[in-house]
Tab-separated table of C-alpha atoms in Angstrom:
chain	number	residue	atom	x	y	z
A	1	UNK	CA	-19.228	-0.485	7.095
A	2	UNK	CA	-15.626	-1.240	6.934
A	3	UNK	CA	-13.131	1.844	5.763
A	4	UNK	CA	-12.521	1.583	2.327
A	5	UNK	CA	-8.600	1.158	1.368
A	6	UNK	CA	-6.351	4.515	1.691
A	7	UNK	CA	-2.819	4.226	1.146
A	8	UNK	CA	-0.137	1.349	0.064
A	9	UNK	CA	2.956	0.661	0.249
A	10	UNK	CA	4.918	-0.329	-2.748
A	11	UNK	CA	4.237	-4.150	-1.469
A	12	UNK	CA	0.763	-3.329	-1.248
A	13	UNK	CA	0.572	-3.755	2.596
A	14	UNK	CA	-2.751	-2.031	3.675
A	15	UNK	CA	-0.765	0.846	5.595
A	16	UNK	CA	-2.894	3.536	6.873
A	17	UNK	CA	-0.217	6.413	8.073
A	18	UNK	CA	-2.095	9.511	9.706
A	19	UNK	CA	-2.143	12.104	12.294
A	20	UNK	CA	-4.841	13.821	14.663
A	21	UNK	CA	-4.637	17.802	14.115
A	22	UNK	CA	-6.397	21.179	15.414
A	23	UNK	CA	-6.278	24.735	13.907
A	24	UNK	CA	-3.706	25.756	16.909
A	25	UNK	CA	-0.872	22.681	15.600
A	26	UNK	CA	-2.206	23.541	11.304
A	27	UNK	CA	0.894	25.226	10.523
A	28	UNK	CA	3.611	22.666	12.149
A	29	UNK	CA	0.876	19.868	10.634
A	30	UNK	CA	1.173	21.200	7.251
A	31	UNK	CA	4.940	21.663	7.903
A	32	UNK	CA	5.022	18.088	8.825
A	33	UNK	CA	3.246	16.103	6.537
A	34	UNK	CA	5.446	18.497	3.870
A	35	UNK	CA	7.913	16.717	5.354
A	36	UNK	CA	6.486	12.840	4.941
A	37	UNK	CA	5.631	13.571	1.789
A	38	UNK	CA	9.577	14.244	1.000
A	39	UNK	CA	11.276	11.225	2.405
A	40	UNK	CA	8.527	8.857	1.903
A	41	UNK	CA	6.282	9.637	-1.199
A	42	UNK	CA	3.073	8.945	0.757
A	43	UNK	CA	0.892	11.822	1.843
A	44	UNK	CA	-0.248	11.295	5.732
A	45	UNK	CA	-3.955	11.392	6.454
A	46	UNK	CA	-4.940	14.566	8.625
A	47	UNK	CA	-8.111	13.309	11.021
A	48	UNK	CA	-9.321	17.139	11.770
A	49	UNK	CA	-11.147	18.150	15.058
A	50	UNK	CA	-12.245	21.832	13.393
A	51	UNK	CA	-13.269	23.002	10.586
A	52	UNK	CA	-10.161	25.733	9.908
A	53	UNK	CA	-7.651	22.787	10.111
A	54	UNK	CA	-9.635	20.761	7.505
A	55	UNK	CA	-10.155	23.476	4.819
A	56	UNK	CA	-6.388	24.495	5.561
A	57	UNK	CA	-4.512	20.879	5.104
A	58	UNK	CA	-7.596	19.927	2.226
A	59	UNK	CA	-6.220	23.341	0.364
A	60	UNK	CA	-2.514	22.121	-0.157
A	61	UNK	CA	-3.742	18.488	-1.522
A	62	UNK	CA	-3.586	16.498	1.784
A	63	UNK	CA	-5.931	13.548	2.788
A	64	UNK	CA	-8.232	15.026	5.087
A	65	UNK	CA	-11.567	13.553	7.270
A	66	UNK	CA	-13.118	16.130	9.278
A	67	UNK	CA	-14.666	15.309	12.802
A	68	UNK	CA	-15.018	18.600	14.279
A	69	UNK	CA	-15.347	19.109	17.856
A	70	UNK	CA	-18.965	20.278	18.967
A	71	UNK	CA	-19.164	20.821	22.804
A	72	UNK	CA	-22.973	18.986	22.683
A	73	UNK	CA	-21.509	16.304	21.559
A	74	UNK	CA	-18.237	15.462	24.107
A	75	UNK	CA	-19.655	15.580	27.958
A	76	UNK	CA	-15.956	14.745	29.224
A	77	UNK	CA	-16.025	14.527	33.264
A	78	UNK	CA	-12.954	15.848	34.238
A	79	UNK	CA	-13.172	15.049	37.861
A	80	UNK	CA	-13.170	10.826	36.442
A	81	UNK	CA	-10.365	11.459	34.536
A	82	UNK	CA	-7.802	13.071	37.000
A	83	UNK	CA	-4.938	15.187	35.925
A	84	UNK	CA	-5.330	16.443	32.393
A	85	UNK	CA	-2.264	17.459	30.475
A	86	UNK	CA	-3.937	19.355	27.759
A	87	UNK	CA	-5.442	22.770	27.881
A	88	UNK	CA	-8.881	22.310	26.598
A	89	UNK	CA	-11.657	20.198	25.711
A	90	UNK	CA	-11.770	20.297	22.304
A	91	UNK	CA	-7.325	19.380	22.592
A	92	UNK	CA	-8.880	16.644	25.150
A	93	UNK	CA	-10.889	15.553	21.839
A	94	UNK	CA	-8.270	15.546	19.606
A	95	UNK	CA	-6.199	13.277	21.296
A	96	UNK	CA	-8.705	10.901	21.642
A	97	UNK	CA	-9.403	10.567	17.896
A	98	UNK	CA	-5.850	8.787	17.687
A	99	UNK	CA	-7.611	5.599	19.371
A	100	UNK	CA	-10.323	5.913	18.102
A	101	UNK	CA	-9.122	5.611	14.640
A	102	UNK	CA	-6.315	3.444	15.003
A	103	UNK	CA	-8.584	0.893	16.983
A	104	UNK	CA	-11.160	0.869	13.478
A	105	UNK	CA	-8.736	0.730	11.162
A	106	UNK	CA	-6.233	-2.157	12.759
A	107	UNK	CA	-9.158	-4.427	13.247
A	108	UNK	CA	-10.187	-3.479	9.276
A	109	UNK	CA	-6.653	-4.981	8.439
A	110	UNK	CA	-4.662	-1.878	7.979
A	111	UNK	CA	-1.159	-1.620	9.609
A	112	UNK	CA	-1.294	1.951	11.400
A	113	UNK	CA	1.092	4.391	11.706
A	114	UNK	CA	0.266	7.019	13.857
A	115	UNK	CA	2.629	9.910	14.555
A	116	UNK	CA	2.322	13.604	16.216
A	117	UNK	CA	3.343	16.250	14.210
A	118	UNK	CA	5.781	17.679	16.677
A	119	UNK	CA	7.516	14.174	15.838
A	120	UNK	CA	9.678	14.917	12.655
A	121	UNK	CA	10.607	12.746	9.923
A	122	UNK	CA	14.111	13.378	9.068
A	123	UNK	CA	14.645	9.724	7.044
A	124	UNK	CA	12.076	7.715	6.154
A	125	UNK	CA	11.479	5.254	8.327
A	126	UNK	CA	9.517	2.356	6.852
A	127	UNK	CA	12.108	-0.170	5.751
A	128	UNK	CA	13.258	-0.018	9.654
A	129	UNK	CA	10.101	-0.594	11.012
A	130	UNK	CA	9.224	-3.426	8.439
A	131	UNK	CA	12.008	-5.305	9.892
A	132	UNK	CA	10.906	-5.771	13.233
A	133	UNK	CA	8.671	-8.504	13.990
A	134	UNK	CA	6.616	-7.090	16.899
A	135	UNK	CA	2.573	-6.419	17.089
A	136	UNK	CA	3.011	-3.126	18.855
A	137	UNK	CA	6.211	-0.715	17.935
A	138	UNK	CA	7.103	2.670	19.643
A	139	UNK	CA	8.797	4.985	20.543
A	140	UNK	CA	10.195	5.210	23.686
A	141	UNK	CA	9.380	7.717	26.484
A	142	UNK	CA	9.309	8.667	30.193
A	143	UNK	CA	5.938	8.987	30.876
A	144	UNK	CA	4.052	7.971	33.219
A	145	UNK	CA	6.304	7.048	36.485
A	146	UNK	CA	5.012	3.712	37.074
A	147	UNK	CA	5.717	2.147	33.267
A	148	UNK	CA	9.768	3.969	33.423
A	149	UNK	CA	10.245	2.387	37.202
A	150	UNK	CA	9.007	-0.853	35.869
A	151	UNK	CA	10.580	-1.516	32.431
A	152	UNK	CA	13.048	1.194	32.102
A	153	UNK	CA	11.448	3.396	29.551
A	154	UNK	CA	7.325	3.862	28.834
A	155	UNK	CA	5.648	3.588	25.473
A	156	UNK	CA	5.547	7.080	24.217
A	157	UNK	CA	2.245	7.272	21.800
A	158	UNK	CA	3.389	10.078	19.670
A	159	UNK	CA	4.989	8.048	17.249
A	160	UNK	CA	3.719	3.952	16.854
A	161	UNK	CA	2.830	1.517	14.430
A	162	UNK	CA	0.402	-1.275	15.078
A	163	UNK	CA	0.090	-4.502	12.547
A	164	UNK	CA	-3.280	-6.389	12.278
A	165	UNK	CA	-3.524	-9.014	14.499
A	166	UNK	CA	-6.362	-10.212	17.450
A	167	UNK	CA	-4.157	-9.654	20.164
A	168	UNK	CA	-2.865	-6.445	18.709
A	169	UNK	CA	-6.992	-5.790	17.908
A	170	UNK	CA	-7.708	-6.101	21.468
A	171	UNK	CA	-5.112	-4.128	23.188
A	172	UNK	CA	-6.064	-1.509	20.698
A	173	UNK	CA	-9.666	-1.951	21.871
A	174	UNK	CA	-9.153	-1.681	25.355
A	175	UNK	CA	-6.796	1.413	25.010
A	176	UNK	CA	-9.444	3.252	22.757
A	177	UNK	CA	-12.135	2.086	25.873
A	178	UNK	CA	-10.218	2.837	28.826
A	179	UNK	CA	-9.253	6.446	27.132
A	180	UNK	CA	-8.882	9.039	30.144
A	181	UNK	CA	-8.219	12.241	29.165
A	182	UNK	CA	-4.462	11.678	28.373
A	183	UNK	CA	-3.659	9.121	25.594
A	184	UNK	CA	0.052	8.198	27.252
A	185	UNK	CA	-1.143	7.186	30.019
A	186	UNK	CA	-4.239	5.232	29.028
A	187	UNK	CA	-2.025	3.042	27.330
A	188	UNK	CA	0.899	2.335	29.681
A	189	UNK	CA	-1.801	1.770	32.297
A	190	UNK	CA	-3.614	-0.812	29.993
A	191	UNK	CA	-0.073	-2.269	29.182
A	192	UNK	CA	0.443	-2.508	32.781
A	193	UNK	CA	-3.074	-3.486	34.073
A	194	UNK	CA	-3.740	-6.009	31.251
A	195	UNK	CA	-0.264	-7.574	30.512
A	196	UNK	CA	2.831	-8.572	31.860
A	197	UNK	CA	5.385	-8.293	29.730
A	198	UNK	CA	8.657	-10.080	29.372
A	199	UNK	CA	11.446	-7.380	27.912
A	200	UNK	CA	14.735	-8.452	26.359
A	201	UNK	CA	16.423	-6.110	28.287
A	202	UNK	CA	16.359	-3.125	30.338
A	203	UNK	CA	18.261	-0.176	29.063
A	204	UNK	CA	20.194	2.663	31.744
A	205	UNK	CA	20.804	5.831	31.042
A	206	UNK	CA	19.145	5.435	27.676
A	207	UNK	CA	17.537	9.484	27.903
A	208	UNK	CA	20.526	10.898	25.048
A	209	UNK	CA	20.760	10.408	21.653
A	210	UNK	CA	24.625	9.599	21.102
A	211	UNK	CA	25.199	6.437	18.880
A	212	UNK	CA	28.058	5.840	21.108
A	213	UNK	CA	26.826	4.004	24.757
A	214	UNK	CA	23.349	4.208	22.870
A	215	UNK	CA	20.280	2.630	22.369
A	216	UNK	CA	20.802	1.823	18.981
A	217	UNK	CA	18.447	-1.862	18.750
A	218	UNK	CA	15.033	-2.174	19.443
A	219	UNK	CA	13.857	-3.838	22.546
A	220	UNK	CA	11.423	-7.164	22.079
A	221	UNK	CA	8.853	-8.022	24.467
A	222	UNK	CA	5.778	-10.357	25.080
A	223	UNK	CA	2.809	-11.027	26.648
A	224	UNK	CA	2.572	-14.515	27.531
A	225	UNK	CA	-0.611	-14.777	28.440
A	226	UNK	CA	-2.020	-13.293	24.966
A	227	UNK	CA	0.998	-13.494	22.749
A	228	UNK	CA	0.976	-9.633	22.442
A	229	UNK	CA	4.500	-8.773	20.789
A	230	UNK	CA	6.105	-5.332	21.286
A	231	UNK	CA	9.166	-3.694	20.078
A	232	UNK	CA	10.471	-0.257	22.067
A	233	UNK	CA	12.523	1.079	19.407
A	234	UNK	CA	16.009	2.322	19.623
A	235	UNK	CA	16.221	5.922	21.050
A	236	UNK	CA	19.286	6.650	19.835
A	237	UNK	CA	17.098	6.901	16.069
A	238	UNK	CA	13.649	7.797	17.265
A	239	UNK	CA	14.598	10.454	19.304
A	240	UNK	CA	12.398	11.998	22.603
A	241	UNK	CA	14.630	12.879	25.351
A	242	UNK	CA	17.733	14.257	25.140
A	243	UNK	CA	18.251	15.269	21.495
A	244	UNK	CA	20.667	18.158	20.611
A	245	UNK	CA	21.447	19.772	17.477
A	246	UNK	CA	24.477	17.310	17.243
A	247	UNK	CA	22.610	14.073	17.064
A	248	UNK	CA	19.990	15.077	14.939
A	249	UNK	CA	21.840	13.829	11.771
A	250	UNK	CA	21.777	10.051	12.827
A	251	UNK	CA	17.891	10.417	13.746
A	252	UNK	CA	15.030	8.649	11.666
A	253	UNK	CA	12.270	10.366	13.649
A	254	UNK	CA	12.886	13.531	15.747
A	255	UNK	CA	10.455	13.999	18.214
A	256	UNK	CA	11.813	16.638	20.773
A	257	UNK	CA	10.011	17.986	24.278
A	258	UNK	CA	8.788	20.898	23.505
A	259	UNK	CA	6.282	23.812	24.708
A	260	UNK	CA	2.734	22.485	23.979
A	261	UNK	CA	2.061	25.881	21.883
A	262	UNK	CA	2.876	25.914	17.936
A	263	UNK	CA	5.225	28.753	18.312
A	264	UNK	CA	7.427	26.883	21.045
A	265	UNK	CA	7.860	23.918	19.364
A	266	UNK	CA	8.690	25.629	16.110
A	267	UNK	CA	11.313	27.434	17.802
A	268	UNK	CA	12.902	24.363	19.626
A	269	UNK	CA	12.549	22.809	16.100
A	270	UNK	CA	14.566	25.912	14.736
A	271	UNK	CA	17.112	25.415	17.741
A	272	UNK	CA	17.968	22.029	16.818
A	273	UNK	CA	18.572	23.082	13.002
A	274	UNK	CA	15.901	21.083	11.787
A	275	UNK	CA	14.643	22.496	8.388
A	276	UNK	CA	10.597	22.301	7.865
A	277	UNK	CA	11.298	25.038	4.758
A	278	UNK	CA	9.170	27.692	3.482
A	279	UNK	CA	6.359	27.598	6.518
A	280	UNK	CA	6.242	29.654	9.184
A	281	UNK	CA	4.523	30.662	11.960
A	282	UNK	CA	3.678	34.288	10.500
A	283	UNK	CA	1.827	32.444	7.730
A	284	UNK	CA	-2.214	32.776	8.886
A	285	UNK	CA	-4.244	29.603	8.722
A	286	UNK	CA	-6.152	29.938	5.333
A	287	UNK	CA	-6.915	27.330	2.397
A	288	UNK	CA	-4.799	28.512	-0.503
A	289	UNK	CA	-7.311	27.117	-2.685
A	290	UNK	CA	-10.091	24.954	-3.141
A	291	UNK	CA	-7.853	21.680	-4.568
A	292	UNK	CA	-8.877	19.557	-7.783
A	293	UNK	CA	-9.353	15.826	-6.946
A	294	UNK	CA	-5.873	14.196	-7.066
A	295	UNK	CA	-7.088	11.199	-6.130
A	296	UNK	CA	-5.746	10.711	-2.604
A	297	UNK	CA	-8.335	11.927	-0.451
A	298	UNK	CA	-10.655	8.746	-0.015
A	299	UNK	CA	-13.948	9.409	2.348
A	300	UNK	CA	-13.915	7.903	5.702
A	301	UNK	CA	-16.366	10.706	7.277
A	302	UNK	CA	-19.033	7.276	7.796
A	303	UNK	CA	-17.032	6.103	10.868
A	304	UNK	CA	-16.308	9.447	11.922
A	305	UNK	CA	-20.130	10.634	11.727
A	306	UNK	CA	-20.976	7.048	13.075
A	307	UNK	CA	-18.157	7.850	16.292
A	308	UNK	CA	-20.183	11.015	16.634
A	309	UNK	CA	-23.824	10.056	17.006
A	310	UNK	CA	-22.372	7.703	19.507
A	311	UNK	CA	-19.320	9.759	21.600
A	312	UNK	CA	-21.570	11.570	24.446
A	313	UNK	CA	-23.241	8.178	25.293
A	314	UNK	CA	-19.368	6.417	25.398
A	315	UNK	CA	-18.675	9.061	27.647
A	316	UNK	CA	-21.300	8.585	30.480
């Protein structure tokens, strides 16, 4: 059955704007969608891979569906999937949700907007993204080799937005399909396996975030062959490499390298003067309280429960 509807925009585009999350990231999540919530008026959707993340983000009135990770149930072979970039199984897991859900919902009709919570919101950045006429939108990255020696730049996945569309339903697909342990690099593969893509341009020395000699415009490319559309968005605004405490006043989304523990990437956060407010790492991960029914948490546990039965047999 087809996910009911979950959030609008004021033009009532279906618009389904959500993160993946994990009792070690709860407290920079929480931080985060705090943050959404301020410059955009629309609570994100937390997709939860434990039980402690769900109760905590549920507890301060966020949308919540739990899928919690249950070792029975994900059989990853780690000598299939190569070199893995994420400490454990269960982070494996959690990273994987982001296809999975974004695949479901963009062939339901819903634009999605997926972005990690390490990837800050400093303006809102709808309007911006509205305006670019592209299937596929991203941010753009460095990762892996072959995608930055080829176009310039890679398609970073922590911060994207996919519109409804069969070609945009079927790269989705085959992403979600192809998943091998490290979302980043499933996709740039697919992107380079599956499509050849015609860019506008190809930026140098794009990895700072200066407005001056930066990448300020997005970059438009297409796929021929199935009339994919992408846009790599301007750098200079949806920051990855390169961002200093300077530049962080012109950015729309800051999305820093950072340790891959909470407590690093609060403190590179910190370093960069970026304000998240009253949370802190200090705070333990507890519900504050069991929430009345404000009427944005909608139930999409069927697709989830549905993606369980059927995740160990995907995986052999």
């Amino acid at each position: 059955m087809a996910p009911q509807p979950m959030i609008t925009s004021k033009d009532k585009e279906k618009l389904f704007l959500f993160t993946v999350i994990s009792e070690e990231y709860a407290k920079l999540g929480l931080a985060w969608g705090l943050q959404v919530k301020e410059v955009t008026g629309i609570k994100p959707h937390f997709v939860c891979s434990d039980e402690e993340s769900f109760r905590y983000l549920k507890s301060h009135r966020f949308p919540c569906t739990k899928y919690a990770f249950v070792e029975a149930n994900f059989a990853p072979e780690e000598k299939n999937y190569g070199e893995i970039h994420f400490p454990t199984e269960k982070a494996v897991f959690t990273i994987s949700l982001k296809l999975e859900v974004a695949s479901e919902y963009l062939k339901s009709g819903y634009t999605i907007l997926y972005s990690d919570v390490d990837a800050i919101w400093l303006k809102n950045p709808l309007a911006d993204l509205k305006s670019i006429d592209a299937d596929f939108l991203f941010q753009p990255g460095s990762f892996p080799d072959d995608a930055k020696k080829l176009w310039g730049f890679s398609a970073c996945t922590g911060f994207f937005l996919m519109r409804p569309s069969p070609q945009a339903a079927a790269f989705a697909d085959t992403v979600r399909s192809s998943f091998d342990g490290d979302d980043q690099r499933t996709l740039n593969q697919v992107l380079l396996n599956n499509y050849h893509i015609d860019w506008s341009e190809r930026p140098e020395a794009w990895e700072h975030c200066a407005i001056k000699d930066g990448w300020t415009k997005p970059v438009l490319g297409r796929c021929e062959r199935t009339g994919l559309t992408l846009a790599a968005l301007g750098h200079s605004f949806y920051q990855r490499h390169g961002t200093k405490k300077g530049f962080c006043q012109h950015a729309i989304v800051c999305h820093p390298n950072s340790p891959k523990d909470q407590d690093g990437k609060f403190e590179t956060l910190q370093g960069l003067g970026i304000n998240l407010g009253p949370i802190s790492v200090s705070q333990s991960v507890e519900p504050v309280r069991e929430p009345e029914d404000d009427g944005t948490h909608i139930e999409v546990g069927r697709f989830l429960n549905w993606f369980g039965r059927f995740w160990k047999s995907d995986q052999k």
